[in-house]
Amino acid sequence: MRLDGRQTYDYRTIKVTFGTDYGCCFVDLGKTRVMAQVSCEIVAPKESRPNEGIVFFNIELSPMASPTFEQGRQSELSVKLNRQLERCLRNSKCIDTESLCVVSGEKVWQIRVDVHVLNHDGNLMDASSIAAITALCHFRRPDVSTQGDEITVYSPEERDPIPLSVYHMPICVSFSFFQQGTYLLVDPCEREERVMDGLLMIAMNKHREICSIQSSGGIMLLKEQVMRCSKIASVKVSEITELVGKALENDRKARKAGEKCGFAESLPQERITALKTDKTPVEAMDVTEKVDDIIQKAEVPPLSVPSPSLPVPGVGQVGQNTWGLDEEEEEEEEGEEDRDSSGEEEEKGTKTQKEKDKGSQTADLIIIDEVVELSDSEEEEVVILHPDT
Amino acid sequence: MAGLELLSDQGYRLDGRKATEVRKVQARMGVFAQADGSAYLEQGNTKALAVVYGPHEMRGSRSRTLHDRAVINCQYSMATFSTAERKRRPHGDRKSTEMSLHLKQTFEAAVMTQLYPRSQIDIYVKILQSDGGNYSVCVNAATLAVIDAGIPMRDYVCACTVGFVDETPLADLCYAEESGGVSSLALALLPRGGQIALLQMDARLHQDHLEALIEAAMIACKGVSKVLDEVVRQHLQEVSMLTAE
C-alpha cells in the first residue's frame, strides 16, 4: 500500500486532452502535467540520409514544474530524459521518415516535437513519452505537391493537412526499486522517486515489442526481475495504448462534428471562482413592509462600542443568541440579491453584501433611537457578547 | 543495408566469427605513470584508454561531498579521429553526457565506495578507435584501470553488446552490424553473482526474445571476465617480478 493508496503495480489516472491546433496534446499522470507540441518545417536533409525526413525531440524542464529545476542549465535529469525519449521514439522507427521526403537530397520535412513539463509529480519519462507519441499521432502536416522544380506547400484552407504515418506507438513504463531490489513499484510519484535506489524504464508497444530498455541508478538487477518487469510493462502498455486510442478517436469525432475543442474547453471547472450558483427563489413582495415590521418587533440590540475588546472567557455559547442583527440582515440581503441581475458571480456578490451590511446597519441606527450613536468611522459595528443577557 | 548479410547460412558473420564469439580482447594495465590507475584495452578494432585518479579529496564543488561514500566522477569522450567521419564535438554533446552518466552508474554499483567517505574517484575514458561496442569496451577498460589503481571492487565489471539477427543472438557487435538496424542490447554484469549493473537496449525486439538475448549477453560477459582476470594476473606477475628483483 503506497502513500497515495495505490497498489504496487497501479498507475495513476491518465488523462489525455488536445489543444485547438493539430499536434498539441496535454497529458495528466496524476498530478504530473506535461504538454507536447509538434511543428514542422522544410529543411535540407542530412548528408548521410538524403531521402529521409528529420525528427527532432526536445524536453524542456521548465522551472515552473518544480523548484529543483533551474532555468537555462542543462541538468543531468534533462539530458537523461532527452536521450531516453530520443532512443525510445527515434531508434524504434515509429514514424515513417521516408514519407517526409519532398525532394530527395534537397528538401525534407523536419518534424520537431517539443515536450514541456508543466508540473513535476514524478515519472516524467512516462508522461513525456505518452504526450510525444499522442501528439505525433494527432499532428497533421501541410500538403505538398511538386511540379518539376517548383514545390507548392498548401495551407490548411486550400487542402486538408495529412497525418503522419506512425507505425506503432511506443510507450515507456517506469519501475522504481527500493532497498537493493527487494521492492518494486510502478509509476513512482515524486516522493517515491526521491528515495528510490534505481529506476528501470521499459518502452514497449502494444504488439509486445520492446522498443527500449534502460536501467539507471546504482542498482543491481537480476535477470528474473527484468523478465517480470517486461511482463508487467506489456500489460500496462496495452491499457495505455487503448486509452490514447480512445482519446484520439473522441477528438477526431469532436472536430468532425464542429464542436469547440481545445485546451480551454477541456480544463475542468473545479474552482469556486468558476462556479455559478442558481437563483434562489425568494419572495420579493412587500419587502419594505415586512422589513419594517420585523425591525419594530425586534429586541433592542445590545450596547455597541468602537473598540473590539472581548472580556468574555467562554466562546461558543449555547442557547439564546444575542446577535440581534442577524435575521434582519439576511432578509435584506436576499431581497437585494434577487432584485439584482442573476448572472452575478459570487465574488461580486460578497462585495455587494458587505455594502449592504453597512447599509442595513446604518438603516438600523436611523430607525431605532435607543441605540447609542456610534462614531463616524467607516468600520463595521462591533458587538460585545455578554454570556448572561 | 540490403547487400550485407549479417549472418550467413553457414553461421558466419561479416568478419568471419560465429554467432556467440566475442572479438579478440587484448589489454595492458599500468600504461601511464602519472595516473593512479590506467589501462588500455582493444576489443577487435575498438580501442579505449581508461585512466583513474583517486581516491582523493573532493575537487570542484565541495557541496557534492557525500559523508559516507566516495563520489565517482566519470567522463567519456571520443577522439576526433576515432570515427570514419571526423567528430566535431568530442565532449559535451548529449550522447557523451549520457555515456558518462551510464559509466558512473555502473561503477557506483561495483566499487566499494563506503571505504572512502568524503572523497572522489575520477574515471576518464577515451575512445581512440570506434568500431562498435563503445560502451562495453569503455567499461572493460575502466574496470582494469580501477583494479590497477588498487581501489577495491565487489567483482569485475564486464560488459558486452549483443544483437538479434534471424532469431539468433550475436555477441559483441561491430560497427557495421550495429548500424545495420539490428536491435542491440548492452549489458554490464558482475559475473560472480550474475547481477546486472546496467541494461540498455534500443530498437525493436519482441518480448519473447528478451530472455534469450539477456542470457547470451551474460554468457559473453562471463567470457570477457575470464580474459580480464587473466590480464590482471599476468600484470601482477610482471610487477611482482620487477619489484622482487
XYZ file of C-alpha atoms in Angstrom, chain A residues 48-49 56-59 74 76-77 79-80 82-84 86-87 91-94 167-168 200 204-205 207-223 226-227 230-232 234, chain B residues 64 85 88 92-98 101-102 104-106 108-110 154 179 181 183 185 189-190 193-212 214-215 218:
96
model
C 24.109 10.636 -44.720
C 20.359 10.222 -45.274
C 13.816 16.111 -33.509
C 12.788 15.718 -29.886
C 13.248 18.151 -27.079
C 12.087 18.015 -23.469
C 21.119 21.575 -18.799
C 21.621 15.633 -15.652
C 17.961 14.822 -15.482
C 19.967 15.063 -20.559
C 18.746 11.711 -19.318
C 16.019 13.774 -23.637
C 18.231 10.851 -24.546
C 15.697 8.311 -23.364
C 15.103 10.074 -28.428
C 16.106 6.452 -28.138
C 15.587 4.328 -32.803
C 12.436 2.283 -32.791
C 11.467 3.947 -36.040
C 7.892 4.596 -35.058
C 3.904 2.591 -37.496
C 3.476 1.850 -33.833
C 14.197 0.646 -14.824
C 7.070 -1.187 -25.445
C 4.327 -1.031 -27.974
C 2.452 -5.629 -30.258
C 4.662 -6.669 -27.334
C 7.781 -5.431 -28.992
C 10.278 -3.877 -26.668
C 11.490 -0.599 -28.088
C 13.947 0.374 -25.410
C 15.177 -0.729 -22.004
C 17.249 1.430 -19.755
C 18.307 0.842 -16.203
C 19.550 3.820 -14.234
C 20.663 4.439 -10.696
C 23.192 2.268 -8.949
C 21.115 -0.877 -8.583
C 21.951 -4.463 -9.326
C 19.266 -6.319 -11.169
C 18.699 -9.985 -11.674
C 17.539 -11.459 -14.911
C 13.925 -7.810 -15.676
C 11.707 -10.518 -17.165
C 8.795 -6.693 -19.002
C 5.678 -8.794 -18.472
C 4.087 -6.133 -16.290
C 3.297 -5.293 -21.671
C 28.675 17.431 -3.508
C 33.980 10.990 -40.247
C 33.245 17.753 -34.380
C 29.574 17.990 -24.107
C 27.113 16.632 -26.599
C 24.182 14.653 -25.381
C 25.460 11.220 -26.277
C 28.743 11.697 -24.439
C 26.982 13.042 -21.382
C 24.648 10.099 -21.402
C 26.193 9.035 -16.693
C 25.898 5.358 -17.527
C 29.116 6.488 -13.396
C 26.073 4.454 -12.591
C 27.821 1.203 -13.448
C 28.868 3.235 -8.392
C 27.274 -0.167 -8.157
C 30.548 -2.070 -8.334
C 32.909 -6.138 -5.492
C 24.370 0.459 -37.870
C 19.479 -1.551 -37.768
C 18.325 -4.495 -32.177
C 21.394 -4.780 -26.053
C 27.491 -7.627 -15.477
C 29.171 -8.621 -12.256
C 26.682 -13.054 -8.680
C 25.067 -12.674 -12.075
C 23.963 -9.170 -11.143
C 23.223 -6.686 -13.847
C 24.702 -3.255 -13.238
C 23.366 -1.689 -16.387
C 20.954 -2.783 -19.048
C 20.375 -0.767 -22.158
C 18.543 -1.655 -25.313
C 17.492 0.222 -28.428
C 15.455 -0.750 -31.443
C 12.566 -3.128 -31.568
C 12.719 -6.583 -30.162
C 9.846 -8.878 -29.438
C 9.355 -9.594 -25.765
C 9.695 -13.338 -26.164
C 13.255 -12.965 -27.389
C 14.346 -10.829 -24.471
C 15.246 -13.712 -22.214
C 17.399 -15.409 -24.822
C 19.956 -11.426 -21.920
C 21.159 -14.981 -21.478
C 25.536 -12.872 -19.749
